Each structure stands twice: as C-alpha cells, then as structure tokens.
PDB file of C-alpha atoms and ligand atoms in Angstrom:
ATOM      1  CA  UNK E   1      -5.038 -16.163   4.049  1.00 45.00           C
ATOM      2  CA  UNK E   2      -5.233 -16.029   7.628  1.00 45.00           C
ATOM      3  CA  UNK E   3      -6.377 -12.111   9.066  1.00 50.00           C
ATOM      4  CA  UNK E   4      -5.579 -10.539  12.730  1.00 50.00           C
ATOM      5  CA  UNK E   5      -8.779 -12.154  13.215  1.00 50.00           C
ATOM      6  CA  UNK E   6      -8.882 -16.203  13.306  1.00 52.00           C
ATOM      7  CA  UNK E   7      -5.476 -16.720  14.693  1.00 61.00           C
ATOM      8  CA  UNK E   8      -3.883 -13.379  16.347  1.00 73.00           C
ATOM      9  CA  UNK E   9      -4.509 -13.561  20.438  1.00 88.00           C
ATOM     10  CA  UNK E  10      -6.085 -10.254  21.946  1.00 89.00           C
ATOM     11  CA  UNK E  11      -2.989  -9.011  23.876  1.00 91.00           C
ATOM     12  CA  UNK E  12      -0.725  -8.696  20.058  1.00 91.00           C
ATOM     13  CA  UNK E  13      -4.379  -7.822  18.283  1.00 94.00           C
ATOM     14  CA  UNK E  14      -4.427  -4.308  20.155  1.00 95.00           C
ATOM     15  CA  UNK E  15      -0.910  -4.025  19.109  1.00 95.00           C
ATOM     16  CA  UNK E  16      -1.438  -4.878  16.113  1.00 95.00           C
ATOM     17  CA  UNK E  17      -4.148  -1.700  16.007  1.00 97.00           C
ATOM     18  CA  UNK E  18      -0.963   0.695  17.752  1.00 97.00           C
ATOM     19  CA  UNK E  19       1.585  -0.084  15.352  1.00 97.00           C
ATOM     20  CA  UNK E  20      -1.884   0.839  12.500  1.00 97.00           C
ATOM     21  CA  UNK E  21      -2.634   3.625  14.355  1.00 97.00           C
ATOM     22  CA  UNK E  22       1.000   4.961  14.861  1.00 97.00           C
ATOM     23  CA  UNK E  23       1.067   4.631  11.008  1.00 97.00           C
ATOM     24  CA  UNK E  24      -1.951   6.473  10.148  1.00 96.00           C
ATOM     25  CA  UNK E  25      -5.178   3.949   9.353  1.00 96.00           C
ATOM     26  CA  UNK E  26      -8.931   4.599   9.378  1.00 95.00           C
ATOM     27  CA  UNK E  27     -10.705   3.224  12.288  1.00 95.00           C
ATOM     28  CA  UNK E  28     -12.689   0.926   9.754  1.00 94.00           C
ATOM     29  CA  UNK E  29      -9.053  -0.922   8.882  1.00 96.00           C
ATOM     30  CA  UNK E  30      -8.447  -1.252  12.252  1.00 96.00           C
ATOM     31  CA  UNK E  31     -12.246  -2.622  12.835  1.00 95.00           C
ATOM     32  CA  UNK E  32     -11.843  -5.142   9.624  1.00 94.00           C
ATOM     33  CA  UNK E  33      -8.827  -6.655  10.977  1.00 94.00           C
ATOM     34  CA  UNK E  34      -9.553  -6.834  14.793  1.00 94.00           C
ATOM     35  CA  UNK E  35     -11.700  -8.371  16.782  1.00 93.00           C
ATOM     36  CA  UNK E  36     -11.059  -5.302  18.879  1.00 95.00           C
ATOM     37  CA  UNK E  37     -15.016  -4.077  19.943  1.00 95.00           C
ATOM     38  CA  UNK E  38     -15.561  -0.587  17.767  1.00 95.00           C
ATOM     39  CA  UNK E  39     -16.592   1.534  21.466  1.00 96.00           C
ATOM     40  CA  UNK E  40     -12.190  -0.245  22.617  1.00 96.00           C
ATOM     41  CA  UNK E  41     -10.892   0.589  19.517  1.00 97.00           C
ATOM     42  CA  UNK E  42     -12.700   4.722  19.637  1.00 96.00           C
ATOM     43  CA  UNK E  43     -10.138   5.021  22.825  1.00 97.00           C
ATOM     44  CA  UNK E  44      -6.930   2.721  21.929  1.00 97.00           C
ATOM     45  CA  UNK E  45      -7.310   5.262  18.907  1.00 97.00           C
ATOM     46  CA  UNK E  46      -7.622   9.097  20.613  1.00 97.00           C
ATOM     47  CA  UNK E  47      -5.000   7.924  23.417  1.00 97.00           C
ATOM     48  CA  UNK E  48      -2.979   6.882  20.540  1.00 97.00           C
ATOM     49  CA  UNK E  49      -3.260   9.798  17.623  1.00 96.00           C
ATOM     50  CA  UNK E  50      -4.101  12.057  20.243  1.00 96.00           C
ATOM     51  CA  UNK E  51      -7.564  12.999  18.336  1.00 95.00           C
ATOM     52  CA  UNK E  52     -10.653  11.392  16.813  1.00 94.00           C
ATOM     53  CA  UNK E  53     -10.101   9.470  14.089  1.00 93.00           C
ATOM     54  CA  UNK E  54     -11.520  10.944  10.494  1.00 88.00           C
ATOM     55  CA  UNK E  55     -15.647   9.806   9.356  1.00 85.00           C
ATOM     56  CA  UNK E  56     -16.217   9.319   6.725  1.00 82.00           C
ATOM     57  CA  UNK E  57     -16.450   6.698   3.875  1.00 83.00           C
ATOM     58  CA  UNK E  58     -12.647   5.192   2.949  1.00 83.00           C
ATOM     59  CA  UNK E  59     -11.247   4.915  -0.779  1.00 76.00           C
ATOM     60  CA  UNK E  60     -13.382   1.788  -3.074  1.00 78.00           C
ATOM     61  CA  UNK E  61     -12.184   3.420  -6.144  1.00 89.00           C
ATOM     62  CA  UNK E  62      -9.412   1.675  -8.213  1.00 94.00           C
ATOM     63  CA  UNK E  63      -8.822   4.999 -10.107  1.00 94.00           C
ATOM     64  CA  UNK E  64      -6.959   6.965  -7.593  1.00 95.00           C
ATOM     65  CA  UNK E  65      -4.346   3.995  -7.856  1.00 97.00           C
ATOM     66  CA  UNK E  66      -4.459   4.457 -11.616  1.00 95.00           C
ATOM     67  CA  UNK E  67      -3.106   8.219 -11.371  1.00 94.00           C
ATOM     68  CA  UNK E  68       0.982   8.816 -12.215  1.00 94.00           C
ATOM     69  CA  UNK E  69       2.995   9.227  -9.501  1.00 94.00           C
ATOM     70  CA  UNK E  70       0.181   7.063  -7.199  1.00 96.00           C
ATOM     71  CA  UNK E  71       0.054   4.265  -9.132  1.00 97.00           C
ATOM     72  CA  UNK E  72       4.022   3.916  -8.908  1.00 96.00           C
ATOM     73  CA  UNK E  73       3.571   4.569  -5.001  1.00 97.00           C
ATOM     74  CA  UNK E  74       1.579   1.703  -5.089  1.00 98.00           C
ATOM     75  CA  UNK E  75       3.982  -0.517  -7.422  1.00 98.00           C
ATOM     76  CA  UNK E  76       6.214   0.274  -4.594  1.00 97.00           C
ATOM     77  CA  UNK E  77       4.028  -1.239  -2.593  1.00 98.00           C
ATOM     78  CA  UNK E  78       3.096  -4.041  -3.806  1.00 98.00           C
ATOM     79  CA  UNK E  79       6.334  -5.306  -4.993  1.00 98.00           C
ATOM     80  CA  UNK E  80       7.897  -4.964  -0.968  1.00 97.00           C
ATOM     81  CA  UNK E  81       4.076  -6.894  -0.325  1.00 97.00           C
ATOM     82  CA  UNK E  82       4.811  -9.734  -3.025  1.00 96.00           C
ATOM     83  CA  UNK E  83       7.794 -10.420  -2.139  1.00 96.00           C
ATOM     84  CA  UNK E  84       7.046 -10.379   1.598  1.00 97.00           C
ATOM     85  CA  UNK E  85       4.373 -12.171   1.449  1.00 94.00           C
ATOM     86  CA  UNK E  86       6.735 -15.117  -0.339  1.00 94.00           C
ATOM     87  CA  UNK E  87      10.192 -14.560   1.864  1.00 95.00           C
ATOM     88  CA  UNK E  88       8.327 -14.113   5.026  1.00 91.00           C
ATOM     89  CA  UNK E  89       6.213 -16.451   7.100  1.00 90.00           C
ATOM     90  CA  UNK E  90       3.454 -13.072   8.306  1.00 91.00           C
ATOM     91  CA  UNK E  91      -0.027 -13.011   9.303  1.00 90.00           C
ATOM     92  CA  UNK E  92      -1.063 -10.797   6.254  1.00 92.00           C
ATOM     93  CA  UNK E  93      -1.918  -7.830   8.338  1.00 94.00           C
ATOM     94  CA  UNK E  94       1.377  -8.039   9.246  1.00 95.00           C
ATOM     95  CA  UNK E  95       3.319  -8.351   5.956  1.00 97.00           C
ATOM     96  CA  UNK E  96       1.149  -5.299   4.959  1.00 98.00           C
ATOM     97  CA  UNK E  97       2.479  -3.209   7.484  1.00 97.00           C
ATOM     98  CA  UNK E  98       5.597  -4.506   7.153  1.00 97.00           C
ATOM     99  CA  UNK E  99       6.201  -3.907   3.035  1.00 98.00           C
ATOM    100  CA  UNK E 100       4.152  -0.141   4.490  1.00 98.00           C
ATOM    101  CA  UNK E 101       7.377   0.632   6.642  1.00 98.00           C
ATOM    102  CA  UNK E 102       9.207  -0.199   4.031  1.00 98.00           C
ATOM    103  CA  UNK E 103       7.546   1.785   1.596  1.00 98.00           C
ATOM    104  CA  UNK E 104       7.619   4.651   3.919  1.00 98.00           C
ATOM    105  CA  UNK E 105      11.494   4.179   4.722  1.00 97.00           C
ATOM    106  CA  UNK E 106      12.389   3.626   0.434  1.00 96.00           C
ATOM    107  CA  UNK E 107       9.756   6.839  -0.036  1.00 96.00           C
ATOM    108  CA  UNK E 108      12.267   9.239   2.622  1.00 96.00           C
ATOM    109  CA  UNK E 109      15.782   7.737   1.414  1.00 96.00           C
ATOM    110  CA  UNK E 110      14.575   9.732  -1.499  1.00 93.00           C
ATOM    111  CA  UNK E 111      14.116  12.496  -0.246  1.00 94.00           C
ATOM    112  CA  UNK E 112      10.060  12.274  -1.153  1.00 93.00           C
ATOM    113  CA  UNK E 113       6.771  12.754  -0.410  1.00 95.00           C
ATOM    114  CA  UNK E 114       4.750   9.319   0.830  1.00 96.00           C
ATOM    115  CA  UNK E 115       1.748   9.753  -1.144  1.00 96.00           C
ATOM    116  CA  UNK E 116       0.600   6.122   0.122  1.00 97.00           C
ATOM    117  CA  UNK E 117      -1.377   6.053   2.888  1.00 96.00           C
ATOM    118  CA  UNK E 118      -1.720   2.558   4.981  1.00 97.00           C
ATOM    119  CA  UNK E 119      -5.149   2.969   4.610  1.00 96.00           C
ATOM    120  CA  UNK E 120      -4.305   2.942   0.864  1.00 96.00           C
ATOM    121  CA  UNK E 121      -2.061   0.438   1.373  1.00 97.00           C
ATOM    122  CA  UNK E 122      -4.309  -1.840   3.236  1.00 97.00           C
ATOM    123  CA  UNK E 123      -7.098  -1.085   0.419  1.00 96.00           C
ATOM    124  CA  UNK E 124      -5.185  -2.721  -2.295  1.00 97.00           C
ATOM    125  CA  UNK E 125      -3.564  -5.492  -1.164  1.00 97.00           C
ATOM    126  CA  UNK E 126      -7.983  -6.568  -0.871  1.00 96.00           C
ATOM    127  CA  UNK E 127      -8.344  -5.284  -3.971  1.00 96.00           C
ATOM    128  CA  UNK E 128      -5.115  -6.820  -5.383  1.00 97.00           C
ATOM    129  CA  UNK E 129      -7.282 -10.327  -3.130  1.00 96.00           C
ATOM    130  CA  UNK E 130     -11.310  -9.716  -4.721  1.00 94.00           C
ATOM    131  CA  UNK E 131      -9.188 -10.024  -8.188  1.00 96.00           C
ATOM    132  CA  UNK E 132     -10.017  -5.797  -9.025  1.00 95.00           C
ATOM    133  CA  UNK E 133      -5.959  -4.946 -10.058  1.00 97.00           C
ATOM    134  CA  UNK E 134      -3.541  -6.547 -10.259  1.00 96.00           C
ATOM    135  CA  UNK E 135       0.545  -6.042 -11.816  1.00 96.00           C
ATOM    136  CA  UNK E 136       2.052  -6.664 -15.044  1.00 96.00           C
ATOM    137  CA  UNK E 137       5.230  -6.427 -16.220  1.00 95.00           C
ATOM    138  CA  UNK E 138       6.668  -3.423 -17.933  1.00 95.00           C
ATOM    139  CA  UNK E 139       7.721  -3.814 -21.347  1.00 94.00           C
ATOM    140  CA  UNK E 140      10.636  -1.966 -21.760  1.00 94.00           C
ATOM    141  CA  UNK E 141      11.675  -1.596 -17.800  1.00 95.00           C
ATOM    142  CA  UNK E 142      10.491  -4.996 -16.800  1.00 94.00           C
ATOM    143  CA  UNK E 143       9.432  -3.314 -13.487  1.00 95.00           C
ATOM    144  CA  UNK E 144       5.876  -4.856 -12.004  1.00 96.00           C
ATOM    145  CA  UNK E 145       3.665  -2.286 -11.810  1.00 97.00           C
ATOM    146  CA  UNK E 146      -0.157  -1.669 -10.772  1.00 97.00           C
ATOM    147  CA  UNK E 147      -2.923  -2.644 -13.027  1.00 97.00           C
ATOM    148  CA  UNK E 148      -6.470  -3.258 -13.888  1.00 95.00           C
ATOM    149  CA  UNK E 149      -6.166  -7.875 -14.531  1.00 93.00           C
ATOM    150  CA  UNK E 150      -6.629  -7.026 -18.261  1.00 86.00           C
ATOM    151  CA  UNK E 151      -3.774  -4.527 -19.334  1.00 81.00           C
ATOM    152  CA  UNK E 152      -2.201  -6.321 -22.404  1.00 83.00           C
ATOM    153  CA  UNK E 153       1.034  -7.582 -21.132  1.00 79.00           C
ATOM    154  CA  UNK E 154       3.210  -7.409 -24.438  1.00 83.00           C
ATOM    155  CA  UNK E 155       1.223  -3.742 -24.632  1.00 90.00           C
ATOM    156  CA  UNK E 156       2.196  -2.116 -21.367  1.00 94.00           C
ATOM    157  CA  UNK E 157       4.855  -0.175 -20.618  1.00 95.00           C
ATOM    158  CA  UNK E 158       5.133   2.293 -17.221  1.00 95.00           C
ATOM    159  CA  UNK E 159       4.746   5.279 -15.490  1.00 94.00           C
ATOM    160  CA  UNK E 160       8.362   5.111 -15.671  1.00 93.00           C
ATOM    161  CA  UNK E 161       9.042   4.785 -18.712  1.00 95.00           C
ATOM    162  CA  UNK E 162       6.830   7.357 -20.611  1.00 92.00           C
ATOM    163  CA  UNK E 163       5.464   9.396 -17.929  1.00 91.00           C
ATOM    164  CA  UNK E 164       3.041  11.744 -19.067  1.00 87.00           C
ATOM    165  CA  UNK E 165       3.209  14.607 -21.178  1.00 82.00           C
ATOM    166  CA  UNK E 166       2.223  16.816 -18.010  1.00 71.00           C
ATOM    167  CA  UNK E 167       4.996  14.523 -15.192  1.00 65.00           C
ATOM    168  CA  UNK E 168       7.917  18.739 -16.792  1.00 58.00           C
ATOM    169  CA  UNK E 169      10.812  18.790 -14.396  1.00 50.00           C
ATOM    170  CA  UNK E 170      10.441  19.387 -10.290  1.00 46.00           C
ATOM    171  CA  UNK E 171      10.599  16.739  -7.648  1.00 46.00           C
ATOM    172  CA  UNK E 172       8.849  13.445  -8.920  1.00 49.00           C
ATOM    173  CA  UNK E 173       7.794  10.245  -7.786  1.00 47.00           C
ATOM    174  CA  UNK E 174       8.803   9.752 -11.786  1.00 50.00           C
ATOM    175  CA  UNK E 175      12.193  10.054 -10.118  1.00 58.00           C
ATOM    176  CA  UNK E 176      11.835   6.200  -8.219  1.00 65.00           C
ATOM    177  CA  UNK E 177      13.056   3.457  -8.304  1.00 58.00           C
ATOM    178  CA  UNK E 178      10.982  -0.163  -7.813  1.00 60.00           C
ATOM    179  CA  UNK E 179      13.801  -1.921  -5.117  1.00 51.00           C
ATOM    180  CA  UNK E 180      13.911  -5.705  -5.991  1.00 45.00           C
ATOM    181  CA  UNK E 181      13.394  -4.714 -10.052  1.00 45.00           C
ATOM    182  CA  UNK E 182      16.843  -5.479 -11.690  1.00 39.00           C
ATOM    183  CA  UNK E 183      16.330  -3.604 -15.221  1.00 39.00           C
ATOM    184  CA  UNK E 184      14.033  -0.581 -13.063  1.00 39.00           C
ATOM    185  CA  UNK E 185      17.569   0.614 -11.686  1.00 39.00           C
ATOM    186  CA  UNK E 186      17.880   1.964 -15.568  1.00 39.00           C
ATOM    187  CA  UNK E 187      15.863   4.863 -14.197  1.00 45.00           C
ATOM    188  CA  UNK E 188      18.176   7.787 -12.737  1.00 42.00           C
ATOM    189  CA  UNK E 189      16.698   9.896 -10.192  1.00 41.00           C
ATOM    190  CA  UNK E 190      16.891  12.984 -10.726  1.00 42.00           C
ATOM    191  CA  UNK E 191      16.915  15.122  -7.901  1.00 33.00           C
TER     192      UNK E 191
HETATM  193 ZN1   ZN D   1       9.052   0.429 -17.392  1.00 93.71          ZN
END
C-alpha cells in the first residue's frame, strides 16, 4: 500500500506531519511516514507541540495489545481502520489519522480516557500489515478483536464477553461498545 512518502506532495507531507504531532505522535512515526528531513521534522515538532519530542525506542512488542483494556481500545480503532480501508479512498497514513480521530470521538462520547496513543495505533496497523497481529471473531458476540494470528476462532471469546475477574466495578473500558458490529450492541454501557 502507498505511504505518504511516495505520493504526497511536500505540502501534504507537512500537513500530515502537523496533524500527527497534534495527535501526539512520536517523531519516529513522522520520520517513517514522510520524506521530510530529521532536522525539519524536529523543528516542526517543537513548533507545533511546544516542546522537544520524547526520546527512546518505540514500543516494539505486541504484548500491550493483548492485555484486557488496551485490547478493547485497539480493537475499536482497528475495526474503524478496516472499515475506512474498505470504503474510503485514502492514503494509508490518512486512513490511520482518520480512524484514530474517530476512535478519540467514540471514546470521548462514552466518557472514557483513550488508552491507545496514535503511535501505538500506527504500530498496530504495521503489526497487522506484517502478519504479527490480526483480528479474530468472538464466538459469543461476533465482534472482531485484535489477536495473535493463530488464535483458534471457534474457541475465541473476547474481553468484553469474558472480562478478567479483576475487572470488577468502576469505570471500565470493558463497557465500551464496538461500533459497526451489530451484535456488540448487546453489551450494556455500565457507567
Ligand atoms: Zn465477545
């Protein structure tokens, strides 16, 4: 699939970089998705974010996506991303940006804090692209959730249908509903 790099004009790349910075993306995401030089991106980052980018490695592990609440958030984002991928003719990075903005709206409308950062959302799409993660259909609710590629679909039950015991009460991401999955509406929102 095409990236910003090959097809976007410089003006579009800058626009793309600014949007990503505003969403909180790490500098490495910008480096990967645009042809702009490191120095230029650094300047842009400081200008837009008002501070220097954080240093250090990006999260390279798929483990985070497998933990309970993050899995539900990641699945919500990925469902939106897959949907946009099918119906909208967007560049790959624009699909990630749009899906992430919709994820933020969805989370905000349910009064929850976003657990998924835009950098992790971007990583997630890369993990799916290179086959390290995929989505599996829950045999109880029919919703699609982020899993490792070899999850046995007929045995798979998602974290909404079977939250871990420790989930207990409180403001849980477990109360999230995945949109565009008609049967997921069966999950009530416990405020
Ligand atoms: Zn389920």
